[in-house]
PDB file of C-alpha atoms in Angstrom:
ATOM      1  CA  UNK A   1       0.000   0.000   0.000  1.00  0.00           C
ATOM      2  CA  UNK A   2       2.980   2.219   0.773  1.00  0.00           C
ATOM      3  CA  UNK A   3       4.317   1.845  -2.591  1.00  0.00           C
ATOM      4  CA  UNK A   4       1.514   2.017  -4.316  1.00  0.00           C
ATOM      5  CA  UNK A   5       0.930   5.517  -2.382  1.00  0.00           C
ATOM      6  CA  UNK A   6       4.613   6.633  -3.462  1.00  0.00           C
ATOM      7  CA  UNK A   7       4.382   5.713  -7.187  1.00  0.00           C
ATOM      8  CA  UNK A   8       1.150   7.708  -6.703  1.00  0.00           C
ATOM      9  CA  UNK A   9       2.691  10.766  -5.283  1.00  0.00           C
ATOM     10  CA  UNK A  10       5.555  10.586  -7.821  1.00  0.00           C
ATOM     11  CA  UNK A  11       3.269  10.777 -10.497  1.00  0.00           C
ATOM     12  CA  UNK A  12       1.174  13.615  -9.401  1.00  0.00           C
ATOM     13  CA  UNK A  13       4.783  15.563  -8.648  1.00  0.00           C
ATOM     14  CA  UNK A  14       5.423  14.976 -12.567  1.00  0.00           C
ATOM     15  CA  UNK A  15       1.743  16.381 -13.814  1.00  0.00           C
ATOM     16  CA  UNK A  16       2.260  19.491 -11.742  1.00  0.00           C
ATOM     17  CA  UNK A  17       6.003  19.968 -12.578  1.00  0.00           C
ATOM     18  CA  UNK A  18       4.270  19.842 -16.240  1.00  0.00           C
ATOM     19  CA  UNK A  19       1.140  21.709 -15.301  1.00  0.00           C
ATOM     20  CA  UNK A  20       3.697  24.608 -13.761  1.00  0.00           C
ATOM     21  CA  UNK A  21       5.791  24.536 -16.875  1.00  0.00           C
ATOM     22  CA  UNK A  22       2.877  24.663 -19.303  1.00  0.00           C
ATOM     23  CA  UNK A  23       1.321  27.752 -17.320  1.00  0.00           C
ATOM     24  CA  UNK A  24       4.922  29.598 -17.198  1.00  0.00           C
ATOM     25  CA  UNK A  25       4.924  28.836 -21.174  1.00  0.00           C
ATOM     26  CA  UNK A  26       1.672  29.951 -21.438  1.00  0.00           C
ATOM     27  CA  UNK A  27       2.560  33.255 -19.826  1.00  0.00           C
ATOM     28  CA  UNK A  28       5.289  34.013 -21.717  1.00  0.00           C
ATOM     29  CA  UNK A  29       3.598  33.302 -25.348  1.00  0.00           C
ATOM     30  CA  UNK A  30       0.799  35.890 -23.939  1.00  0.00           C
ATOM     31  CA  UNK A  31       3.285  38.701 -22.676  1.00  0.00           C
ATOM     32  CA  UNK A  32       5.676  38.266 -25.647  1.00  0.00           C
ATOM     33  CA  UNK A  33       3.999  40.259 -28.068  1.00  0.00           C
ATOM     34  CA  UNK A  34       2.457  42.940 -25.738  1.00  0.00           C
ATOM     35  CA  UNK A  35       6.102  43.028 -24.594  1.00  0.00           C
ATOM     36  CA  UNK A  36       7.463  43.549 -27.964  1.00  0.00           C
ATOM     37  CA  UNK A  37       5.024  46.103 -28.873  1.00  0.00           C
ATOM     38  CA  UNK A  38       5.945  48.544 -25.654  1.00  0.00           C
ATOM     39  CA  UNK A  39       9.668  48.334 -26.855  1.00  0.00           C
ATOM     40  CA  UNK A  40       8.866  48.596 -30.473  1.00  0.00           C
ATOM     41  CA  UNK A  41       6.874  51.814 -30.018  1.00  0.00           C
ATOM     42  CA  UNK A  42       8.464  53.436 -26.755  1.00  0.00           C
ATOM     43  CA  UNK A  43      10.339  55.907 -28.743  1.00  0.00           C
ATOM     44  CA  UNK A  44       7.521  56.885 -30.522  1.00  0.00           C
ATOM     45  CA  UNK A  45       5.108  57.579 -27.559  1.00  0.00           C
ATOM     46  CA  UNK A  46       5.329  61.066 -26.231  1.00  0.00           C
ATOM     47  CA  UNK A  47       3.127  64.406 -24.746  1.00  0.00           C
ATOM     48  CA  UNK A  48       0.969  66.456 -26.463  1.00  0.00           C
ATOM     49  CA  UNK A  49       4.106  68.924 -25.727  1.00  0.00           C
ATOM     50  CA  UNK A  50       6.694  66.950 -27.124  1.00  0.00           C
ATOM     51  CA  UNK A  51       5.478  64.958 -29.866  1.00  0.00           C
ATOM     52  CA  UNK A  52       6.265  66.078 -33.104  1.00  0.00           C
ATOM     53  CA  UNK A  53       4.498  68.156 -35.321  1.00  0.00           C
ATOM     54  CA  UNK A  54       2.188  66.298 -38.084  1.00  0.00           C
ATOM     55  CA  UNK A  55      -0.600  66.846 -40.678  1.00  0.00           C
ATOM     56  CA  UNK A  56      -3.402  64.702 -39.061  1.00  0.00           C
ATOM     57  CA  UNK A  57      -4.507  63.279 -35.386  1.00  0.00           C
ATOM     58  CA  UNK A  58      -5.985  59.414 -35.824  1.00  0.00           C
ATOM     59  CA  UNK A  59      -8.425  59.863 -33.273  1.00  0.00           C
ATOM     60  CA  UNK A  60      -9.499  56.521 -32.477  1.00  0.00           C
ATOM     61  CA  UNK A  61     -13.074  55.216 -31.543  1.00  0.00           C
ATOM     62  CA  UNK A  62     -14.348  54.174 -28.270  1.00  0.00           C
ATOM     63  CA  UNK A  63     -17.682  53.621 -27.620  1.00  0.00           C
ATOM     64  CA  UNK A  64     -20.677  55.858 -27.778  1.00  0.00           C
ATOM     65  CA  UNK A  65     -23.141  55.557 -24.558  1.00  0.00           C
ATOM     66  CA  UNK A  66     -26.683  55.246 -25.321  1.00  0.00           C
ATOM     67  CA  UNK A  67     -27.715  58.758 -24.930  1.00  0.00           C
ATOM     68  CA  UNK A  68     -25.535  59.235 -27.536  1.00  0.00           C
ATOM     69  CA  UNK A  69     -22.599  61.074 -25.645  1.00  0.00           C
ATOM     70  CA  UNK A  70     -18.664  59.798 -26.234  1.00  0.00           C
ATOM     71  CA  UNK A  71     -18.359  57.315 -23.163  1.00  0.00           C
ATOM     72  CA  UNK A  72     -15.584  58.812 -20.608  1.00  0.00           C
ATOM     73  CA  UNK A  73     -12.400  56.588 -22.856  1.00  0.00           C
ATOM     74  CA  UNK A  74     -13.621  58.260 -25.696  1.00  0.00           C
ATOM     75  CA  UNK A  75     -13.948  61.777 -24.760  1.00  0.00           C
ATOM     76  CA  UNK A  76     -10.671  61.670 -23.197  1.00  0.00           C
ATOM     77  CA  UNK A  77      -9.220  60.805 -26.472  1.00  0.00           C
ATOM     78  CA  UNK A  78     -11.182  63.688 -27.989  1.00  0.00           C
ATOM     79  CA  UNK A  79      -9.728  65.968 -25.368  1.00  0.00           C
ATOM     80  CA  UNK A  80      -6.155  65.368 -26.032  1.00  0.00           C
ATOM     81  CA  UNK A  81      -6.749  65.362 -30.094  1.00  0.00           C
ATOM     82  CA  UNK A  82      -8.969  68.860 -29.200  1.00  0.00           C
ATOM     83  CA  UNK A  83      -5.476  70.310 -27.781  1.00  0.00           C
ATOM     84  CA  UNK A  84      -3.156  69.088 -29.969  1.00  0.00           C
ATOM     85  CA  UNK A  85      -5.082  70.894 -32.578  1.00  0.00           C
ATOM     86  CA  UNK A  86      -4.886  74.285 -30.374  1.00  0.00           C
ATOM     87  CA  UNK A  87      -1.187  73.461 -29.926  1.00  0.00           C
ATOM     88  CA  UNK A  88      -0.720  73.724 -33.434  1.00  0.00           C
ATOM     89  CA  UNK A  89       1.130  69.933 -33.497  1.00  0.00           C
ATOM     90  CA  UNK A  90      -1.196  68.788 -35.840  1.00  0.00           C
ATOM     91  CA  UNK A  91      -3.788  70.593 -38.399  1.00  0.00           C
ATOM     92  CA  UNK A  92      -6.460  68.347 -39.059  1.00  0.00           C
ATOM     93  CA  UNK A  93      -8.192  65.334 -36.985  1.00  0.00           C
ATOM     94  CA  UNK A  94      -9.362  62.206 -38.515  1.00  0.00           C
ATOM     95  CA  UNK A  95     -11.804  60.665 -36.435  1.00  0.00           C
ATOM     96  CA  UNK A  96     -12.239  56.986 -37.135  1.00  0.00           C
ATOM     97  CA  UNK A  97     -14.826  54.668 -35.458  1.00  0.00           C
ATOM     98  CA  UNK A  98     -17.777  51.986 -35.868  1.00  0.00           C
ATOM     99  CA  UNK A  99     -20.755  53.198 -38.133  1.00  0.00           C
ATOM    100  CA  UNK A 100     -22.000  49.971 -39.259  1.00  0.00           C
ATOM    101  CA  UNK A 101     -25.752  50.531 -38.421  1.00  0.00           C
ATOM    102  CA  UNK A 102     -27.897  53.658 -38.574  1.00  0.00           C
ATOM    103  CA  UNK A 103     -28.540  53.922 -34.754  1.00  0.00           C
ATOM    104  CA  UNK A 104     -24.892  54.346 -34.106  1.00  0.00           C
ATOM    105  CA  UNK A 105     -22.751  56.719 -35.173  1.00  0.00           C
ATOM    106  CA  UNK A 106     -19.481  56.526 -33.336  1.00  0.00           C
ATOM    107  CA  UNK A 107     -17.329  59.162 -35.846  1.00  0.00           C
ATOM    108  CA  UNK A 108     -20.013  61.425 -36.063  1.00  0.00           C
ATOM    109  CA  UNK A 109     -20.426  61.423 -32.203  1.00  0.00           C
ATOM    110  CA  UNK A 110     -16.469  62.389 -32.066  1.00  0.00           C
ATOM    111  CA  UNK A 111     -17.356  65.104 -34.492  1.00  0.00           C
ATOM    112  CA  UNK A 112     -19.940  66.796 -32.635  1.00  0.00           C
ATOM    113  CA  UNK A 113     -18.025  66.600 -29.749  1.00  0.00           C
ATOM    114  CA  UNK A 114     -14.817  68.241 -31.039  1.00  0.00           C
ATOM    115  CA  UNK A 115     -16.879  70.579 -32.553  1.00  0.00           C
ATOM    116  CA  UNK A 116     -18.300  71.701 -29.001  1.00  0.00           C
ATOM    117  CA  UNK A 117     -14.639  71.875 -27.908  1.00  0.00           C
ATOM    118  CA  UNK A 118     -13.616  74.195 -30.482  1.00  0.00           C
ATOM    119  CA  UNK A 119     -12.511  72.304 -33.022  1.00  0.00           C
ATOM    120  CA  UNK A 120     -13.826  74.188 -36.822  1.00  0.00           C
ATOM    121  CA  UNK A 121     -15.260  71.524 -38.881  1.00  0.00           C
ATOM    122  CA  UNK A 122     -13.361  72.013 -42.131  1.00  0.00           C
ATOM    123  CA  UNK A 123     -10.765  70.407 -40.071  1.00  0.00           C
ATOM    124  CA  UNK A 124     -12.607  67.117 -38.726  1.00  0.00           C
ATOM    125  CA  UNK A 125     -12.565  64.520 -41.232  1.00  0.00           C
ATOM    126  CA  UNK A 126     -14.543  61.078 -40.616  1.00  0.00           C
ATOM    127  CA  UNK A 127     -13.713  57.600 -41.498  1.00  0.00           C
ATOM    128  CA  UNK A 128     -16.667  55.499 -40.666  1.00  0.00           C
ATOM    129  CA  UNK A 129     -15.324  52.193 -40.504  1.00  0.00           C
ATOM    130  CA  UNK A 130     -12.613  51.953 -38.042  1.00  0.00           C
ATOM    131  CA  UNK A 131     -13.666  49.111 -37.030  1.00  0.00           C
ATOM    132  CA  UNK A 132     -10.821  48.072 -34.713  1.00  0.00           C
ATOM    133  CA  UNK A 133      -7.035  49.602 -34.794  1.00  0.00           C
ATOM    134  CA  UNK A 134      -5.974  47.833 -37.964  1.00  0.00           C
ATOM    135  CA  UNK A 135      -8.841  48.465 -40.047  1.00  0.00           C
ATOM    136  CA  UNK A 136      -8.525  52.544 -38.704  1.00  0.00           C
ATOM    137  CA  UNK A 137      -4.781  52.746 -39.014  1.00  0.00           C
ATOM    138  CA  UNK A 138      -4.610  50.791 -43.210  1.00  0.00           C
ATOM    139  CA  UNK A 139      -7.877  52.693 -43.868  1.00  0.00           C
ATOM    140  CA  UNK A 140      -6.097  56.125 -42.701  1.00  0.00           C
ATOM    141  CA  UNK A 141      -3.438  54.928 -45.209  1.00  0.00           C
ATOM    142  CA  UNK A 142      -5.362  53.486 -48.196  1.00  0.00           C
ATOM    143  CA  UNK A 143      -8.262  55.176 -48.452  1.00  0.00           C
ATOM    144  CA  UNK A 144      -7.425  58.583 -47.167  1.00  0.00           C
ATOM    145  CA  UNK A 145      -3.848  58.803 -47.923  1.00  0.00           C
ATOM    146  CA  UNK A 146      -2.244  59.723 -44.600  1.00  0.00           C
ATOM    147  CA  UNK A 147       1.663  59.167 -44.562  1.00  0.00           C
ATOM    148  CA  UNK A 148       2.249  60.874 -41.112  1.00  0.00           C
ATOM    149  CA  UNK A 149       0.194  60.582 -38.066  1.00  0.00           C
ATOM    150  CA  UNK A 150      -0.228  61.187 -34.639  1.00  0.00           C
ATOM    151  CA  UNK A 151      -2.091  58.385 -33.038  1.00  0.00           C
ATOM    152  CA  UNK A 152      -4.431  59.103 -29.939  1.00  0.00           C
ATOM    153  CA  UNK A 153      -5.981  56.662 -27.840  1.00  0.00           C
ATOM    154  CA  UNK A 154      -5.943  55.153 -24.458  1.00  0.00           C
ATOM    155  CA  UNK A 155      -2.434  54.969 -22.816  1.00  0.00           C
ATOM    156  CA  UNK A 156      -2.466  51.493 -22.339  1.00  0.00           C
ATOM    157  CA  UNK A 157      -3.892  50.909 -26.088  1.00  0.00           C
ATOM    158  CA  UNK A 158      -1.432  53.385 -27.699  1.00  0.00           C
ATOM    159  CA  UNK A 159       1.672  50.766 -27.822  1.00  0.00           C
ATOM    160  CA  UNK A 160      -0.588  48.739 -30.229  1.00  0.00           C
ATOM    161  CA  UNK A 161      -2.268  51.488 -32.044  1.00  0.00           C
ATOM    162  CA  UNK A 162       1.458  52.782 -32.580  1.00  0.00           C
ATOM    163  CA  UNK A 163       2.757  49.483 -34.129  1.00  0.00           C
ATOM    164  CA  UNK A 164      -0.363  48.659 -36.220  1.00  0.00           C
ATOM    165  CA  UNK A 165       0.102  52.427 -37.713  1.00  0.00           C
ATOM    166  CA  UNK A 166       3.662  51.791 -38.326  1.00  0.00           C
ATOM    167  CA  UNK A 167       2.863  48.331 -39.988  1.00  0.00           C
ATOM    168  CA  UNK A 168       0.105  50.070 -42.184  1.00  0.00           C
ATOM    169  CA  UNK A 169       3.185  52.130 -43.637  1.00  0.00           C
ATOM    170  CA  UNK A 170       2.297  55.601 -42.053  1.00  0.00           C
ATOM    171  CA  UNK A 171       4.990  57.205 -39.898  1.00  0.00           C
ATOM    172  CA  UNK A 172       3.532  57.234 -36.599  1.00  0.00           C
ATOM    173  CA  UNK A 173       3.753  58.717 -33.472  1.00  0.00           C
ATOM    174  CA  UNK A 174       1.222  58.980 -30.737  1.00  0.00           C
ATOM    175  CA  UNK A 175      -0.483  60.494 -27.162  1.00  0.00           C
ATOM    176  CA  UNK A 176      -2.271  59.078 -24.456  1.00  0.00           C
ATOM    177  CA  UNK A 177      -4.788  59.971 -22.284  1.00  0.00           C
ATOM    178  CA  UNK A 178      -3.453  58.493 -18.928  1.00  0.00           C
ATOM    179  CA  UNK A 179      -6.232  60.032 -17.205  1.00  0.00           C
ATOM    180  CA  UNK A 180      -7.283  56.245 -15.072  1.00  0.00           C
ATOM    181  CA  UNK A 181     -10.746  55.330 -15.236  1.00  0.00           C
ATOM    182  CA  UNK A 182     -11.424  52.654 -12.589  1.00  0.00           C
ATOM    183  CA  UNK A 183     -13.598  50.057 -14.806  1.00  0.00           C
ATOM    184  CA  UNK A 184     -12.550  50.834 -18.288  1.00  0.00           C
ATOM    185  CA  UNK A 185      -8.520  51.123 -18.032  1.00  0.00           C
ATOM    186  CA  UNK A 186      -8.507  48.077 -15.848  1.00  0.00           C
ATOM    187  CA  UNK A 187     -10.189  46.137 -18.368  1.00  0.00           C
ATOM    188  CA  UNK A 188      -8.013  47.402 -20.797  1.00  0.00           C
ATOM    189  CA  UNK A 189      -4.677  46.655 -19.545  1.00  0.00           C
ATOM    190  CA  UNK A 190      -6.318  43.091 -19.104  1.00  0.00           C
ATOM    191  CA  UNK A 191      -7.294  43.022 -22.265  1.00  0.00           C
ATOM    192  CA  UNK A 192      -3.949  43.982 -24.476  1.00  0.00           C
ATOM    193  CA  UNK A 193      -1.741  41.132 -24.256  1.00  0.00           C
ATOM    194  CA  UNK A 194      -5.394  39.114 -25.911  1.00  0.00           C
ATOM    195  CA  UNK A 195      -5.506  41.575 -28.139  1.00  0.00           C
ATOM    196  CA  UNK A 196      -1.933  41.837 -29.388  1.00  0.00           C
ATOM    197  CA  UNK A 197      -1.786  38.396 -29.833  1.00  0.00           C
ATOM    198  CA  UNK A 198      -4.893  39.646 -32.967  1.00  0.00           C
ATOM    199  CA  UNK A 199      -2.387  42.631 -33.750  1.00  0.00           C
ATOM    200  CA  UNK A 200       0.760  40.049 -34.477  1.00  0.00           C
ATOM    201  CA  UNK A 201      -1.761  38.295 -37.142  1.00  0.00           C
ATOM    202  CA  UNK A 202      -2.400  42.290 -38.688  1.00  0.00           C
ATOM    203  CA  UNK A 203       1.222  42.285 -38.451  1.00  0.00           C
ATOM    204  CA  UNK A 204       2.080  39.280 -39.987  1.00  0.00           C
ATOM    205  CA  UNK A 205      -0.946  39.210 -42.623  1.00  0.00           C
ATOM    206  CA  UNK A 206      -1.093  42.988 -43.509  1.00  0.00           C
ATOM    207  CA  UNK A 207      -5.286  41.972 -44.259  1.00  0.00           C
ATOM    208  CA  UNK A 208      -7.766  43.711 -45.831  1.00  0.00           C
ATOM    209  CA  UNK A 209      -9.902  46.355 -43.427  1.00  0.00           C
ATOM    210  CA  UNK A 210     -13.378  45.130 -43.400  1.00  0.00           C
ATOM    211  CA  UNK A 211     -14.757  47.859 -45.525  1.00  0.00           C
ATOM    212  CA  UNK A 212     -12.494  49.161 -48.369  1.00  0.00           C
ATOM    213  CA  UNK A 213     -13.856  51.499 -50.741  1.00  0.00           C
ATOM    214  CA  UNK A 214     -13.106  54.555 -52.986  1.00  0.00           C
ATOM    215  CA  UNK A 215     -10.194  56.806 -52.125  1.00  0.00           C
ATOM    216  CA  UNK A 216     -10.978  59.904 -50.447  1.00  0.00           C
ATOM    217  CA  UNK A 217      -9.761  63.424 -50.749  1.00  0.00           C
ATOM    218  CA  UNK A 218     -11.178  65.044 -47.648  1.00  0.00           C
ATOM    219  CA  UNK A 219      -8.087  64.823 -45.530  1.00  0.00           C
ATOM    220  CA  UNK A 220      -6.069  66.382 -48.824  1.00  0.00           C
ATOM    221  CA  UNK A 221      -9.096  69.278 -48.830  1.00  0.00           C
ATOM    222  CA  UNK A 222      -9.001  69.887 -44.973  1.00  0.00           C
ATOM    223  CA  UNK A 223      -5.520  70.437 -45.032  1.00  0.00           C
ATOM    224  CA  UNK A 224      -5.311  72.744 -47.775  1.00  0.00           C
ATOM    225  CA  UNK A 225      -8.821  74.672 -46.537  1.00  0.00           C
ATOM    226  CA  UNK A 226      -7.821  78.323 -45.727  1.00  0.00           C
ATOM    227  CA  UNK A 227      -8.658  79.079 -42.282  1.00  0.00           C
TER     228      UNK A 227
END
C-alpha cells in the first residue's frame, strides 16, 4: 500500500512539474507580443508637448453611450486630439470609429463633440469604418492617404495602435490619455496582451480592413482649406 501511495505521489509531482511549466509557457507566449510592442513603439510615444508636429490626429473610436454622448475613454481621447489641434502639433483630426448601423454613429459622435470643444469643422474629417485599430490605421493609409500621423488613444492601447500604424506604412507617433478610469482602463490593460496576440496576425498578414472602398480626398481638402 505504501508503494503504491509513493508511485502515486511521484506521479502527481510529474503532472504538476508539467502543469507549472505549461502555465509559465503559457505566460510568456501571452506577454511576448504585448512586450514587444511597448519596446517597439516606446520611442515613438510622447506628450501632447513633445510629440512632433504632423498633418493629421488618428483619433481613435471608443464607444458611444446610449444617450448618444462619447463614453468617458472616448472623450478623453477627444480631449487630447482637441489640444493638440490648439497646440498647433497637428492641423487636421481624422476621427475613425464603428458606423456599421444607422442607430450608431461613433465618428459622427467624435465630431460633434470636437466641434463643441472648439474644433472648426473644415478640419474634422470622418472615417466610418474603423472598425478596430488595424482596419482605422490601413484605412487612414489606403483610403485617405495619410503618410504621417499622430495616433491618440488610451495609454495602455497606444503601444498597439502605434505598431499597427507603423505596420500600415504611415509614420507614426502617438499620445495618451493616462487620465485612469477605474472600470474601463482596468479592463483594458487586461485586455492587451489578448488583443496583441490579434495585432501580431495584422502584423504578420497585412489583411484587408473590413470595408475598403473609394479613395478619399477630404483629408487632402481639410488640409489645404484656408482658415
Amino acid at each position: 500500500m505504501k508503494r503504491v501511495r509513493r508511485v502515486l505521489s511521484r506521479v502527481q509531482r510529474r503532472w504538476v512539474v508539467r502543469l507549472l511549466v505549461a502555465g509559465v509557457l503559457l505566460v510568456v507566449v501571452a506577454l511576448a507580443p504585448i512586450s514587444w510592442a511597448y519596446l517597439d513603439s516606446a520611442r515613438y510615444r510622447a506628450s501632447v508637448q513633445d510629440v512632433p508636429a504632423a498633418p493629421v490626429a488618428l483619433v481613435m473610436g471608443a464607444g458611444v453611450r446610449p444617450d448618444g454622448s462619447p463614453s468617458l475613454s472616448l472623450s478623453q481621447r477627444l480631449d487630447v486630439a482637441a489640444e493638440l489641434y490648439r497646440s498647433g502639433k497637428v492641423k487636421v483630426l481624422l476621427v475613425s470609429g464603428d458606423n456599421r448601423t444607422k442607430k450608431y454613429d461613433e465618428p459622427t459622435v467624435m465630431r460633434d463633440y470636437l466641434l463643441r470643444h472648439g474644433v472648426p469643422a473644415r478640419r474634422i474629417v470622418r472615417d466610418y469604418a474603423g472598425r478596430d485599430t488595424w482596419d482605422s490605421c490601413t484605412r487612414a493609409k489606403r483610403i485617405f492617404g495619410v503618410n504621417r500621423v499622430t495616433v491618440v488613444t488610451q495609454s495602455f492601447h497606444l503601444p498597439r495602435a502605434i505598431v499597427l500604424c507603423r505596420a500600415a506604412g504611415i509614420d507614426t507617433h502617438g499620445v495618451g490619455s493616462n487620465v485612469w478610469i477605474k472600470h474601463a482602463t482596468t479592463v483594458g490593460y487586461a485586455r492587451e496582451p489578448i488583443a496583441m496576440l490579434k495585432a501580431m496576425t495584422d502584423v504578420i498578414f497585412r489583411p484587408d480592413p473590413a470595408v475598403l472602398g473609394r479613395q478619399e480626398t477630404s483629408i487632402r481638402e481639410a488640409l489645404t482649406s484656408p482658415g
